[in-house]
Short mmCIF file of C-alpha atoms in Angstrom, two decimals:
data_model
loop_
_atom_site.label_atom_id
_atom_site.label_comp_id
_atom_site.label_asym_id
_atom_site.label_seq_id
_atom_site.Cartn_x
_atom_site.Cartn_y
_atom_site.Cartn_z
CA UNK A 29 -51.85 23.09 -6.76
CA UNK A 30 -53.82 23.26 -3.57
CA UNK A 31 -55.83 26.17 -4.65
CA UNK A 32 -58.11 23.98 -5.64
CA UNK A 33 -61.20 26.75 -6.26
CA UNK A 34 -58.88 29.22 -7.71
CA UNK A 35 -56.71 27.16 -10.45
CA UNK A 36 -56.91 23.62 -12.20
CA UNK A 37 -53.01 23.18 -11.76
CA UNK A 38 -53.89 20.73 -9.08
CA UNK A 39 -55.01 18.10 -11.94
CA UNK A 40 -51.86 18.02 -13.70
CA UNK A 41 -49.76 17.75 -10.17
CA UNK A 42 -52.38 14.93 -9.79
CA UNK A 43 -51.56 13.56 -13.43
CA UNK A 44 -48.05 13.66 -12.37
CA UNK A 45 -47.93 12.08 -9.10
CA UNK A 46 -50.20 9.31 -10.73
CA UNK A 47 -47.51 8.27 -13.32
CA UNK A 48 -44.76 8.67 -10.69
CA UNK A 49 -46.88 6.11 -8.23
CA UNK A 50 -47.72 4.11 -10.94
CA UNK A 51 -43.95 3.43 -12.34
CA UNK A 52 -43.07 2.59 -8.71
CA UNK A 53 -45.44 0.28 -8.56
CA UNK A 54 -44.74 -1.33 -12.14
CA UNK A 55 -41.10 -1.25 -11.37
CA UNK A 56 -40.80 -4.54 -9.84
CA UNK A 57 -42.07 -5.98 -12.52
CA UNK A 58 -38.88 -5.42 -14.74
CA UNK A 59 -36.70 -7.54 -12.85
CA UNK A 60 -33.72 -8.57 -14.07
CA UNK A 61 -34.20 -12.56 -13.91
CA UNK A 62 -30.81 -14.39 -15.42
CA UNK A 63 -29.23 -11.56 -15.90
CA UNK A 64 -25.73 -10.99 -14.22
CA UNK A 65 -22.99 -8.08 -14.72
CA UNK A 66 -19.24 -8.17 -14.13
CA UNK A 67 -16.58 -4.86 -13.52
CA UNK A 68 -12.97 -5.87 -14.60
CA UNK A 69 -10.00 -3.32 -14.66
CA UNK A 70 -6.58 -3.77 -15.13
CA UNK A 71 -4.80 -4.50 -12.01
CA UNK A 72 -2.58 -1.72 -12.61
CA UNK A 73 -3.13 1.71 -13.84
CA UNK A 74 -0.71 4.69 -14.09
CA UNK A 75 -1.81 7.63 -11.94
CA UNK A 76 -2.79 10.36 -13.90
CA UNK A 77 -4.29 8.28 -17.05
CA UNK A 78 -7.32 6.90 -17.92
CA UNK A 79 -8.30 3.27 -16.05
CA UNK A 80 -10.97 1.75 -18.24
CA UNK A 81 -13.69 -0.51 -16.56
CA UNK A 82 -14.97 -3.28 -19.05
CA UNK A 83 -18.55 -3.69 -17.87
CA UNK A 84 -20.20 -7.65 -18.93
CA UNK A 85 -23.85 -8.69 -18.87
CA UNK A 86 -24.81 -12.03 -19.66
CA UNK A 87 -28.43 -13.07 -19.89
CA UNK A 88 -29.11 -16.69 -18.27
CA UNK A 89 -32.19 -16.14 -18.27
CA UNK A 90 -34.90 -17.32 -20.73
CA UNK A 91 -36.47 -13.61 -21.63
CA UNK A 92 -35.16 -10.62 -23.07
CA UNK A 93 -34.71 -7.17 -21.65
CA UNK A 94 -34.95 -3.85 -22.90
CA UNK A 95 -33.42 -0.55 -21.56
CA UNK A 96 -30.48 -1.59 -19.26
CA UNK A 97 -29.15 1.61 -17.99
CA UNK A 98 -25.63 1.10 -15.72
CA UNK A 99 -24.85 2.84 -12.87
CA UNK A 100 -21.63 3.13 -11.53
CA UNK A 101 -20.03 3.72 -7.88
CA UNK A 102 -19.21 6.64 -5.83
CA UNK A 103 -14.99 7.27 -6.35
CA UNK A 104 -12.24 7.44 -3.89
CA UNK A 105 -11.59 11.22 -3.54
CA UNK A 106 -9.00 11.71 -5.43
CA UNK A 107 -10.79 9.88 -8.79
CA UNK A 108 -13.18 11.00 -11.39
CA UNK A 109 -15.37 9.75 -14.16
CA UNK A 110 -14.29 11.14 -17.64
CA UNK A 111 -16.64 8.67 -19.33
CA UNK A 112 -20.77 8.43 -19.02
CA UNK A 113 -21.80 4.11 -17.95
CA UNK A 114 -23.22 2.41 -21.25
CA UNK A 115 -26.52 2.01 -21.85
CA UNK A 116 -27.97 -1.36 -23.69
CA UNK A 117 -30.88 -0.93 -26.08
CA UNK A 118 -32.03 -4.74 -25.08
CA UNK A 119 -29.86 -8.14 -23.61
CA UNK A 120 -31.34 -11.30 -25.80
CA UNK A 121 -31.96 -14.34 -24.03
CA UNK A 122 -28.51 -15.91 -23.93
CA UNK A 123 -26.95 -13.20 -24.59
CA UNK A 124 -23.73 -11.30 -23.36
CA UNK A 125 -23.11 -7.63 -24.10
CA UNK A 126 -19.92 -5.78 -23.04
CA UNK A 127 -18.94 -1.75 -22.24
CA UNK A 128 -16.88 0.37 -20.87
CA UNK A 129 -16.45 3.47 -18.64
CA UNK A 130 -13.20 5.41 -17.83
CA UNK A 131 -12.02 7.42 -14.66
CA UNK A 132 -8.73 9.19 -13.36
CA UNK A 133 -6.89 8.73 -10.99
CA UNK A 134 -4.24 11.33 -9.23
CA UNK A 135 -3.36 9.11 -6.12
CA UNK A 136 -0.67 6.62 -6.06
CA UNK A 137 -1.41 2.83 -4.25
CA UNK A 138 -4.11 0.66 -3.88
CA UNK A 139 -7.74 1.47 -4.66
CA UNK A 140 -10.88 -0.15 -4.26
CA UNK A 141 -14.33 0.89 -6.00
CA UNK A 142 -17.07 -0.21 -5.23
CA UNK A 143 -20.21 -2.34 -6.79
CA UNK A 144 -21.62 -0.90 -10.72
CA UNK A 145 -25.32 -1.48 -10.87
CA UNK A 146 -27.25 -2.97 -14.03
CA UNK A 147 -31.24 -2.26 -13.80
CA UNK A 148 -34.56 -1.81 -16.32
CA UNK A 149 -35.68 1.12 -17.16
CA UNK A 150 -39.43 1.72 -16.80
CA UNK A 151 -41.42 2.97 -19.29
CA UNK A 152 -41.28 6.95 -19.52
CA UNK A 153 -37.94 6.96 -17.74
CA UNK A 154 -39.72 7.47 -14.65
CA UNK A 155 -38.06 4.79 -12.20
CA UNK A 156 -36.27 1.60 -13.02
CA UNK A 157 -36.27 -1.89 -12.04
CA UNK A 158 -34.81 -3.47 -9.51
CA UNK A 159 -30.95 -3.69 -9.34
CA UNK A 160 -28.28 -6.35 -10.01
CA UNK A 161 -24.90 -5.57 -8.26
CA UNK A 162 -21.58 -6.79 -9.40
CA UNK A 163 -18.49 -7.32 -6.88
CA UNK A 164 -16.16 -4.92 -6.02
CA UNK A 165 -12.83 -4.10 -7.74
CA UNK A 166 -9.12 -3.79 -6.21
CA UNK A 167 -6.72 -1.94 -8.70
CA UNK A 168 -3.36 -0.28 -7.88
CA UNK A 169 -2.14 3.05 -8.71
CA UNK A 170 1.13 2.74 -10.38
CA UNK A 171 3.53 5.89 -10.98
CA UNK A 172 4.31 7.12 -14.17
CA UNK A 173 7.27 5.96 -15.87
CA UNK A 174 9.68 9.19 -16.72
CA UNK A 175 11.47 9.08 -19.90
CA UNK A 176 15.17 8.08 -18.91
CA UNK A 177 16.77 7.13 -22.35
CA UNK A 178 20.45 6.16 -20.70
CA UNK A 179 21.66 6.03 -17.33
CA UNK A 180 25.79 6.21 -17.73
CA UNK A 181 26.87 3.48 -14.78
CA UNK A 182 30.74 3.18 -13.47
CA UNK A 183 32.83 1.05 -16.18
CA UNK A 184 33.98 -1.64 -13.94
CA UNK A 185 34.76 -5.37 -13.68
CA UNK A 186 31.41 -7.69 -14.60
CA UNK A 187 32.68 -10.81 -13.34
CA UNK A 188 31.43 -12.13 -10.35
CA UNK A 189 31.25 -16.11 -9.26
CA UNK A 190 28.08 -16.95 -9.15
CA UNK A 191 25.96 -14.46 -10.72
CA UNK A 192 23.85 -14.35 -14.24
CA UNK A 193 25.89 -15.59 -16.96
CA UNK A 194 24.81 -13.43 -20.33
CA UNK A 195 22.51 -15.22 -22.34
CA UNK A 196 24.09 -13.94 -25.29
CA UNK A 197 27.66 -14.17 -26.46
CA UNK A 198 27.74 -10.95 -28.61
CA UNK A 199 30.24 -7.78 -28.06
CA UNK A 200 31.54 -8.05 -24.68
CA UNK A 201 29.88 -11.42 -23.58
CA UNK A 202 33.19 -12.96 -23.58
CA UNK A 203 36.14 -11.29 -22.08
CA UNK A 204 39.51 -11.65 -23.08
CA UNK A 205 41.44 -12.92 -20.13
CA UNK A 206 44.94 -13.54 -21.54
CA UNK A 207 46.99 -15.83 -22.81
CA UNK A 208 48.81 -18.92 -21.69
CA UNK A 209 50.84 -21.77 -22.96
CA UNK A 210 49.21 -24.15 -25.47
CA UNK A 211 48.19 -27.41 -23.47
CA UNK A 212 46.54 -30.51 -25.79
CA UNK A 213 43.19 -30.11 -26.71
CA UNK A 214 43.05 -26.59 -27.47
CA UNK A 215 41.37 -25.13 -29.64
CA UNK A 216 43.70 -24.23 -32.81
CA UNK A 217 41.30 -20.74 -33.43
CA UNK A 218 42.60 -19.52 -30.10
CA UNK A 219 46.10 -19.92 -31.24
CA UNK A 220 48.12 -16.21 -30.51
CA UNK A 221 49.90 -15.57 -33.86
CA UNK A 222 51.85 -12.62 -32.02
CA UNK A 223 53.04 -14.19 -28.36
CA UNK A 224 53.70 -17.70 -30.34
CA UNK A 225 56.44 -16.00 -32.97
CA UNK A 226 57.54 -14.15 -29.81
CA UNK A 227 58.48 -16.23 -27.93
CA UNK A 228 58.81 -19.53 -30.10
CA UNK A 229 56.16 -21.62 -28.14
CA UNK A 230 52.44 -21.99 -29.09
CA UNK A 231 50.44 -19.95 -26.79
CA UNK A 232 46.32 -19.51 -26.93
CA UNK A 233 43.97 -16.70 -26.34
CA UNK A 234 42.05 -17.68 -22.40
CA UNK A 235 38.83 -16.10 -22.40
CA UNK A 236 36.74 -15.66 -19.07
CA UNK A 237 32.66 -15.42 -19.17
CA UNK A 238 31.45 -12.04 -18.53
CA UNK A 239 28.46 -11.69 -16.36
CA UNK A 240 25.69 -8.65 -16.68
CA UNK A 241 26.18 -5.95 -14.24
CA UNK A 242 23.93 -5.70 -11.21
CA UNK A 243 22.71 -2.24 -9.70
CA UNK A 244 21.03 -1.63 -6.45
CA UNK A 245 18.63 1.63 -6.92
CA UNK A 246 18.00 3.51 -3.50
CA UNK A 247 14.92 5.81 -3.39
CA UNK A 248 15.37 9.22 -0.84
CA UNK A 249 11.71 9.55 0.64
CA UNK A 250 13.05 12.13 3.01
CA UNK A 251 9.60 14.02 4.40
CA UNK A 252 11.72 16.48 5.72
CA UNK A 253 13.52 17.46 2.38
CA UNK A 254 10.84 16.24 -0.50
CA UNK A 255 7.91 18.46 -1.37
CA UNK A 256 4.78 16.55 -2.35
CA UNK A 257 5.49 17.10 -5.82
CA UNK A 258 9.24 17.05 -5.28
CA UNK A 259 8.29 13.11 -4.31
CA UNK A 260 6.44 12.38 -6.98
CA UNK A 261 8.89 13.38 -9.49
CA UNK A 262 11.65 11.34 -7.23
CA UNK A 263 9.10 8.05 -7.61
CA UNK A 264 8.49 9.17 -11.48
CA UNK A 265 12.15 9.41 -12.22
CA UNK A 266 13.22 5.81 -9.80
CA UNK A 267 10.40 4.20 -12.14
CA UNK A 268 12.30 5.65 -15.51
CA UNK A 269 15.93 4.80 -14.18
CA UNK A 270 14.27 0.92 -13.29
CA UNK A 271 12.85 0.82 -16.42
CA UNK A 272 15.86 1.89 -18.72
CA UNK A 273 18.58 -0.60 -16.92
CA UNK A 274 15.92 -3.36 -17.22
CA UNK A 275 15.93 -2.77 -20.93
CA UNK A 276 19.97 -2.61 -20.97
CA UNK A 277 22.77 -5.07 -20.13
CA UNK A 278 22.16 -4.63 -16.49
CA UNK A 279 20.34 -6.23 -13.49
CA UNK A 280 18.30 -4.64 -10.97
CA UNK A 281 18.99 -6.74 -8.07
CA UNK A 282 18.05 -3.92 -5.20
CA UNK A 283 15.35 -1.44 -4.94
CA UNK A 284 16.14 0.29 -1.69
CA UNK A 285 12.85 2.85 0.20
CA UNK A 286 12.44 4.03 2.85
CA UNK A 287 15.48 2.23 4.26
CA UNK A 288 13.71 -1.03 3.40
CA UNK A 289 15.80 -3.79 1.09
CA UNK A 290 13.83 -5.76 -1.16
CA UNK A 291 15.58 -8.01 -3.40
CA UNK A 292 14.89 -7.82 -6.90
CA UNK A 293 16.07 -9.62 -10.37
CA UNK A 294 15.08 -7.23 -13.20
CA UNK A 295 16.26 -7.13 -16.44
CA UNK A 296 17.02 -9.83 -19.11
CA UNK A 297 13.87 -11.63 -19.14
CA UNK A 298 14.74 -12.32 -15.73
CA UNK A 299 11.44 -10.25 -14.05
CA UNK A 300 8.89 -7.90 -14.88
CA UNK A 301 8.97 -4.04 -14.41
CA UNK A 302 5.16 -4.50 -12.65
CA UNK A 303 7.01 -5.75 -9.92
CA UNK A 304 9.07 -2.73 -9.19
CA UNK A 305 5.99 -0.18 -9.56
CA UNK A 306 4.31 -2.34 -7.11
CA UNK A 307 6.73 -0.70 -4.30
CA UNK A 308 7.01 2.51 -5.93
CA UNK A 309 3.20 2.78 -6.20
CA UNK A 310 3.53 2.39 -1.92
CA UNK A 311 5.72 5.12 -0.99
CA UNK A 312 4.86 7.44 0.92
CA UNK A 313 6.81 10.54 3.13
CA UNK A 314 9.16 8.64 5.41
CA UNK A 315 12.60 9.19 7.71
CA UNK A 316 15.50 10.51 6.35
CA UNK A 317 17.97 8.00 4.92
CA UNK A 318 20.35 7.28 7.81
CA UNK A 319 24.08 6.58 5.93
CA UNK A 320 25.15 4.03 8.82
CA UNK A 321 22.37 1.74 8.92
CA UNK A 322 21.92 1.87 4.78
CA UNK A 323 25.44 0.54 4.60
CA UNK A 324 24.99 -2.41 7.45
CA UNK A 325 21.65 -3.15 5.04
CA UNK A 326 23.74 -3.00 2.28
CA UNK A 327 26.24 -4.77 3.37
CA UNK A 328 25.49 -8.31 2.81
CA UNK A 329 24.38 -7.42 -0.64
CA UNK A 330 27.39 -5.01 -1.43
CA UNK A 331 29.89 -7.75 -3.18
CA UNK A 332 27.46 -8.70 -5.68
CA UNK A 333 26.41 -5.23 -6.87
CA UNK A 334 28.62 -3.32 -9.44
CA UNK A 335 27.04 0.21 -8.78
CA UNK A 336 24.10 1.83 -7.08
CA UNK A 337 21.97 4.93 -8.39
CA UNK A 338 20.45 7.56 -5.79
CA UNK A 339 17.61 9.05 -6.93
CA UNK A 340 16.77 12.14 -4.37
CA UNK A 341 15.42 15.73 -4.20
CA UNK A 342 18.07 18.28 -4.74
CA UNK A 343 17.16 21.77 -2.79
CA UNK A 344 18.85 24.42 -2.26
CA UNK A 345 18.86 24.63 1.13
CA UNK A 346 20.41 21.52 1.43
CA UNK A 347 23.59 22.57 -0.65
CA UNK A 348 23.01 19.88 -3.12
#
């Protein structure tokens, strides 16, 4: 183009550069006054699957605007878009249009991403308007919930003075204690046809309220023993073995990693699985489990639990 005697290509650089110039110049003009834009995402999202950001602009403003292109944020590394931002043919005056854009995630714990954009597009598609920013948003990375469809526990005593009572009184709710000597005021349907002809004197059926059974679930984050995907499927399967007592008879009244005891009452109605990802979704490599100081963590915890579950890596070379 600067061979100005020996070709006219120079006049369509200049044609060129002229439009470019003049959309930067114009683009300040297609400012978005009135109009805001809002990122939301669920504040939990399973690693591995889609987390869906639900994009908002509302138009305060008293004019309408055409050719609203989005622009999202740069990722964490270990996240990627699997979506293209929306694009919004206009925004009336008073109007609020919503969209949505989708990314992956591969890394468990918390994540923050940065502002999406909302600006104008100048005419040609040359340059757009200025921006409006929305704020930032804080998700976490959950673990994925394996499959566990039963986990068999010890059969064992459920009573214990002062824990849950059942809330329901169906199958085993009520356990047959024995049977004693009728004393006034019993109830006649607990009369024992079989001890009373016997031994010739009324006796009634004594029935003692049985009480769910509470587990303690110890995670093995060993960074000696587990492989990074040997962890992952430890934290998978802890998540699945939470999630299947919650939905049974039983409590979840431990969740024991990295040596750490936090107290816990899932199951029932009684909590929310969320709150068990949130520490799984946190664990990373740490020291190997030391058997001494688990039991003297343990220990003031020990009489109200009726089993605990070990969920660790089993190698070879460590003769499991």
């Amino acid at each position: 183009a600067l061979e100005i005697y020996g070709t006219r290509v120079y006049l369509l650089w200049s044609a060129l550069v002229g439009l470019l110039v003049a959309a930067l110049l114009v683009r300040r003009s297609y400012r978005l006054d009135g109009v805001s834009i809002e990122a939301e995402v669920p504040r939990r999202v399973t690693v591995g699957e889609p987390a869906c950001f639900r994009i908002s602009l509302s138009n305060e403003g008293a004019e309408e605007h055409l050719a609203l292109r989005v622009s999202g944020p740069f990722l964490p590394w270990d996240g990627r878009w699997v979506s293209e931002p929306p694009a919004f043919p206009s925004l009336a005056a008073g109007a609020k249009v919503h969209g949505e854009v989708c990314a992956r995630f591969i890394e468990r714990g918390a994540h923050h991403v940065d502002a999406f954009s909302v600006s104008a597009l100048v005419p040609l598609g040359i340059a757009v308007g200025p921006s409006v920013m929305s704020s930032g948003c804080r998700f976490l990375v959950v673990p994925r919930v394996a499959p566990v469809e039963r986990v068999d526990l010890p059969v064992g005593d459920r009573y214990q003075p002062g824990g849950v009572v059942q809330a329901s009184r169906t199958g085993e709710a009520m356990e047959l204690w024995g049977v004693r000597p009728y004393r006034r005021g019993d109830s006649v349907r607990d009369l024992h046809a079989l001890t009373w002809a016997r031994t010739g004197i009324p006796h009634v059926r004594e029935y003692r309220q049985e009480y769910f059974s509470r587990v303690g679930v110890i995670v093995d984050n060993d960074r000696l023993v587990s492989s990074d995907d040997g962890l992952e499927a430890v934290i998978s399967l802890a998540a699945g073995v939470v999630a299947s007592l919650s939905r049974g008879e039983a409590l979840i009244d431990l969740l024991v990693v990295d040596g750490q005891v936090h107290p816990l009452t899932l199951g029932r109605s009684l909590g929310y699985l969320e709150q068990a990802l949130d520490l799984l979704a946190c664990v990373v490599p740490g020291a190997r489990l030391q058997a001494a100081e688990l039991v003297a963590r343990l220990e003031p915890h020990i009489a109200q639990l009726s089993g605990v579950v070990l969920i660790t890596e089993a190698r070879a070379d460590r003769g499991d």
